[in-house]
Coordinates of C-alpha atoms and ligand atoms in Angstrom, one line a residue:
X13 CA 3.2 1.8 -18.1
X14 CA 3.5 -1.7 -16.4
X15 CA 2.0 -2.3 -12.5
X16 CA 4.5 -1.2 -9.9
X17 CA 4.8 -3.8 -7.4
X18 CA 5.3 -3.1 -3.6
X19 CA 6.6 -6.1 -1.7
X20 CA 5.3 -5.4 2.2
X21 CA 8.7 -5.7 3.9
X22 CA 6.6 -6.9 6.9
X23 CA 6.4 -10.3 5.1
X24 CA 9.8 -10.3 5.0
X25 CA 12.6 -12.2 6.9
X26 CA 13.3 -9.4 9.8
X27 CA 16.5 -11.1 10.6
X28 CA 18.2 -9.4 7.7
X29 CA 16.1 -7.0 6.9
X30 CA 18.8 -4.9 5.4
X31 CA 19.7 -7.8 3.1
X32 CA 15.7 -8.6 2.2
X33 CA 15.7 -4.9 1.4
X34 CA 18.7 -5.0 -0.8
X35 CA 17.4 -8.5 -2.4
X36 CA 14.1 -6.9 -3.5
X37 CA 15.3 -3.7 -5.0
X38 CA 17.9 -5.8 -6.9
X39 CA 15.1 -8.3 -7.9
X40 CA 12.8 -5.3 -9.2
X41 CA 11.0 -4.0 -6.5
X42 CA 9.3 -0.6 -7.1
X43 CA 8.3 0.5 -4.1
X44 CA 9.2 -0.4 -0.3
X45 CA 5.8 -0.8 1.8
X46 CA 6.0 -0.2 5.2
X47 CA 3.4 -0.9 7.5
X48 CA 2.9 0.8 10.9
X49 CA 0.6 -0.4 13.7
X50 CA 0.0 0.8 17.0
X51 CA -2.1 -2.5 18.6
X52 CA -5.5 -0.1 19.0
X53 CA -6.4 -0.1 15.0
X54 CA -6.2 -3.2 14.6
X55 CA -4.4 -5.9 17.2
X56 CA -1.5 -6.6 16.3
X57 CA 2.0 -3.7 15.7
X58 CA 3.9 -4.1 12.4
X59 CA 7.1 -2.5 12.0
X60 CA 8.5 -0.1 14.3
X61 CA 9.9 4.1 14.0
X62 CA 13.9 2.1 14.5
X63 CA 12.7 -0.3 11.5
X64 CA 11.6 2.6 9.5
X65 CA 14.4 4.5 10.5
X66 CA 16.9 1.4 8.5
X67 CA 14.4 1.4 5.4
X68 CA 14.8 5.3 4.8
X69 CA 18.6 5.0 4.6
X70 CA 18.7 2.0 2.8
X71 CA 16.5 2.6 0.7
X72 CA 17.4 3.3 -3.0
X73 CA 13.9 2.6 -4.4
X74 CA 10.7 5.2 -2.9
X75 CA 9.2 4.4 0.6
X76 CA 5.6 4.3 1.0
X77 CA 4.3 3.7 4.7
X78 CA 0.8 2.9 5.7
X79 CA -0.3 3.8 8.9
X80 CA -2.7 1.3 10.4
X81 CA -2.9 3.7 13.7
X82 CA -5.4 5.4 15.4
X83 CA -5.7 9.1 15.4
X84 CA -2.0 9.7 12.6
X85 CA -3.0 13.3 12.5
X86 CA -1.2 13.1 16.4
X87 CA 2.3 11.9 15.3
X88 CA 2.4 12.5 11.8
X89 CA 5.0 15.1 12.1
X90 CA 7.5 11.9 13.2
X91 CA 6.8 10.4 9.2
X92 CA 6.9 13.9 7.7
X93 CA 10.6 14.2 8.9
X94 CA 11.9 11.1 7.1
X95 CA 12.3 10.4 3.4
X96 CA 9.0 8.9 3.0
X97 CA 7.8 9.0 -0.3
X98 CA 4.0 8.5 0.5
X99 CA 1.8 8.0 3.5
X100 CA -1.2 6.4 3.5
X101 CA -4.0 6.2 6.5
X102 CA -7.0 5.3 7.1
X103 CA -9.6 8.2 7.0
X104 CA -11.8 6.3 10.0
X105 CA -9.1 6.8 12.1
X106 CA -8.7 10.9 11.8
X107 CA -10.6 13.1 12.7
X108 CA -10.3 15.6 9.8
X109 CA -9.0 13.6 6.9
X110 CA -8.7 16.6 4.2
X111 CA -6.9 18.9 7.0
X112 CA -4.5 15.5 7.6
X113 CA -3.9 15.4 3.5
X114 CA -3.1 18.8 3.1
X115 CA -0.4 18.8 5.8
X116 CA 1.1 15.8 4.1
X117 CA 1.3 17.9 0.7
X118 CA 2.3 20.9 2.4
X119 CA 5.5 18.9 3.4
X120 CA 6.2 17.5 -0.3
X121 CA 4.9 14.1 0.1
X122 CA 2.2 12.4 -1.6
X123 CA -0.9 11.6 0.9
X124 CA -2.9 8.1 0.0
X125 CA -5.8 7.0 1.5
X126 CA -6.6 3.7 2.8
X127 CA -10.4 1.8 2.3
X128 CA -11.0 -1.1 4.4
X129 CA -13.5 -3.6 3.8
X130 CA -15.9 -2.1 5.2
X131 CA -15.5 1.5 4.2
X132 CA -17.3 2.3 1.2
X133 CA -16.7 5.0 -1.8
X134 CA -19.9 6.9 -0.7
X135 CA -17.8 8.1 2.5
X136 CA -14.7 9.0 0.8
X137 CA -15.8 10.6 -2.5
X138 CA -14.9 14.3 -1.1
X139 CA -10.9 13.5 -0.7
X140 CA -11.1 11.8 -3.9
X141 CA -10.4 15.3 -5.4
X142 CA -7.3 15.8 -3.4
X143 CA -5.7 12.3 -2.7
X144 CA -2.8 10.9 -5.1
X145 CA -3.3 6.9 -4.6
X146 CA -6.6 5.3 -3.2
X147 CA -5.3 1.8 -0.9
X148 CA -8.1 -1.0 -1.2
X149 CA -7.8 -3.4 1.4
X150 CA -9.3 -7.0 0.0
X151 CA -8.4 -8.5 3.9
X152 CA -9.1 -7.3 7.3
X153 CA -6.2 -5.6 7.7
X154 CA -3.4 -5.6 10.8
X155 CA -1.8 -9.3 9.2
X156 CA 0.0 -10.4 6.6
X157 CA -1.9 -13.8 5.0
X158 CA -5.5 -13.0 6.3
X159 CA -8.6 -14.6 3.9
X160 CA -9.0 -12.5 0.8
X161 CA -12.6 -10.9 0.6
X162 CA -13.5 -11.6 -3.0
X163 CA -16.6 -8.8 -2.5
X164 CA -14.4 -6.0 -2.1
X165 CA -13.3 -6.5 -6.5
X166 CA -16.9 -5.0 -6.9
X167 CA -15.5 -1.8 -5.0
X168 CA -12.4 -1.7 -6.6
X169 CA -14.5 -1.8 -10.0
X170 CA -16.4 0.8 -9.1
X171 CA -13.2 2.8 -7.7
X172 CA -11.5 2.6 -11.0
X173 CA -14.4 4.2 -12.8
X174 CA -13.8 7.2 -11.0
X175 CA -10.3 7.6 -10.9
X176 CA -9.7 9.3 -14.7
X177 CA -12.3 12.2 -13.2
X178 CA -10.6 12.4 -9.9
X179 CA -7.1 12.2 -10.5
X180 CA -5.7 9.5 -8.4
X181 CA -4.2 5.9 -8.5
X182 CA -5.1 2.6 -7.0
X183 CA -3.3 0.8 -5.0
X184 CA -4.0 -3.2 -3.9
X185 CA -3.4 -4.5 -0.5
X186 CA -4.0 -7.9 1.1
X187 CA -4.2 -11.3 0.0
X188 CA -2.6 -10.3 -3.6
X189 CA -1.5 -13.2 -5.8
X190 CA -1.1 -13.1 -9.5
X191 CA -4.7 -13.9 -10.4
X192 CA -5.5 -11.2 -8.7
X193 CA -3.0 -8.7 -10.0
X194 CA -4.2 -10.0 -13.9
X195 CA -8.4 -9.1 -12.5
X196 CA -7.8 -6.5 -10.5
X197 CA -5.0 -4.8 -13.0
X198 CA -7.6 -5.2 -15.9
X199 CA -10.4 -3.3 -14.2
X200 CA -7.5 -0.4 -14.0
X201 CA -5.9 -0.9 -10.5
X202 CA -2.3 0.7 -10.7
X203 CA 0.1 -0.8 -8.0
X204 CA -0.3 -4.2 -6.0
X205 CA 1.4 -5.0 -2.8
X206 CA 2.9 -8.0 -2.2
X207 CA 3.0 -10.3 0.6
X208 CA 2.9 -13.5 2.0
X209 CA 0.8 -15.3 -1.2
X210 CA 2.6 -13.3 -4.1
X211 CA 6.7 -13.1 -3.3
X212 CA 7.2 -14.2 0.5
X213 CA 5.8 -17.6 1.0
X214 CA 6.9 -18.6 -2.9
X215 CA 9.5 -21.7 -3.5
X216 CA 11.3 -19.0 -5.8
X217 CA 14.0 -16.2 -5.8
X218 CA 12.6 -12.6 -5.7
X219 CA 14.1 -12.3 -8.8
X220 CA 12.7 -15.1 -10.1
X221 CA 9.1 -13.8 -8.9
X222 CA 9.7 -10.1 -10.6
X223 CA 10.6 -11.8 -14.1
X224 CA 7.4 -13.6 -13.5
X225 CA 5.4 -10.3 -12.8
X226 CA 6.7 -8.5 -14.9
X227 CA 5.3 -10.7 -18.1
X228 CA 2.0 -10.3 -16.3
X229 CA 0.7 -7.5 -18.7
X230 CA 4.3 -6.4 -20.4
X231 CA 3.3 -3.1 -20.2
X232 CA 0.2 -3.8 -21.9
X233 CA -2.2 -2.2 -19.8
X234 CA -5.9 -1.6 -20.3
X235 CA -7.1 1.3 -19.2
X236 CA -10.0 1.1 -16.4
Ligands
DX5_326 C1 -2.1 -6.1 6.0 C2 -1.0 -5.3 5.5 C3 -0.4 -5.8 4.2 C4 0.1 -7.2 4.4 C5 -0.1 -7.9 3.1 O1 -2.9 -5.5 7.0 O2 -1.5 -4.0 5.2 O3 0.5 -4.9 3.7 O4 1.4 -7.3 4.8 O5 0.2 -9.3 3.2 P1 -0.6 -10.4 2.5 O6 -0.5 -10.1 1.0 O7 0.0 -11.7 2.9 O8 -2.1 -10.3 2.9
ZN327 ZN1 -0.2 -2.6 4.1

């Protein structure tokens, strides 16, 4: 199976975001990333409940949202209601981060965690048993186009070693451009979000960008 690509609608033009939405499922987009930010988890708010409220019915391609909020395990009920495919947190942020998992399975979705720079495995290796997709974050996260962290690829390497005796998937985010997806994807990360460096901020058509990524490993993949 090829990389499944999930452009950060964040990045994109929020003028028209119902048209950006539309141009990147018909360009080839797998997978609509959504991210959510209350100001307190990191300084800055992404896109609002109204905004994810316009993804979810226009949506023909799965929704994952990432929660960059402290304490999700308070209004997680609000993202269990909506057609969300996955949710993804950060496990600093909640209290009790298997309890929070569970209750995102018990309501049919799939439950991701999130590992920021500083966040190592050693902290996270319990809910590696239970968790569908692993997030590395290779920038500080709460913006789009922060300085990619080239020491967090030793992390991922070691992440993908693990993930054939665990069970789950990995999932890039930050700072991703196609170098990184042809590394990172050879070490055995799954999915790769793009923003600003890989599809937003490029002279070229989303389509055009897709084609591009697509040829990356022609669903060649070598298994981490
Ligand atoms: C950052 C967000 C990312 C961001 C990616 O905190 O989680 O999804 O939009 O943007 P780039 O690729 O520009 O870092
Ligand atoms: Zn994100």
């Amino acid at each position: 199976m090829g990389y499944i690509y999930c452009p950060s609608l964040m990045c994109a033009d929020f003028a028209h975001l119902k048209r950006e939405l539309n141009a990147l499922q018909e360009a080839g987009a797998d997978i609509v990333h959504v991210d959510m930010m209350d100001g307190q988890y990191v300084e800055n708010f992404g896109m609002g409940m109204q905004d994810l409220a316009v993804v979810c019915r226009e949506a023909s391609i799965p929704i994952e949202v990432h929660l960059m909020i402290l304490r999700p395990e308070y209004h997680i009920f609000k993202f269990l209601e909506l057609e969300i495919d996955t949710i993804y947190f950060h496990p600093d942020a909640v209290r009790h981060p298997a309890h929070l998992i569970d209750t995102i399975h018990n309501a049919g979705k799939m439950a991701g965690i999130v590992l920021n720079p500083e966040t190592s495995i050693g902290t996270v290796v319990e809910l590696l048993y239970i968790v569908d997709y692993v997030m590395v974050m290779m920038v500080n996260p709460g913006f789009s186009g922060n300085a990619y962290l080239p020491y967090i690829e030793e992390k991922v390497r070691g992440l993908c070693g693990l993930k054939k005796q665990y069970r789950f998937e990995i999932e890039i985010d930050g700072g991703v451009d196609e170098d990184i997806i042809r590394r990172l994807g050879d070490y055995g990360a799954d999915r790769f979000v793009l923003g600003t460096t890989a599809l937003f901020r490029r002279k070229k058509s989303y389509k055009e960008v897709f084609e591009e990524l697509d040829g990356i490993n022609n669903g060649q993949r070598i298994e981490g």
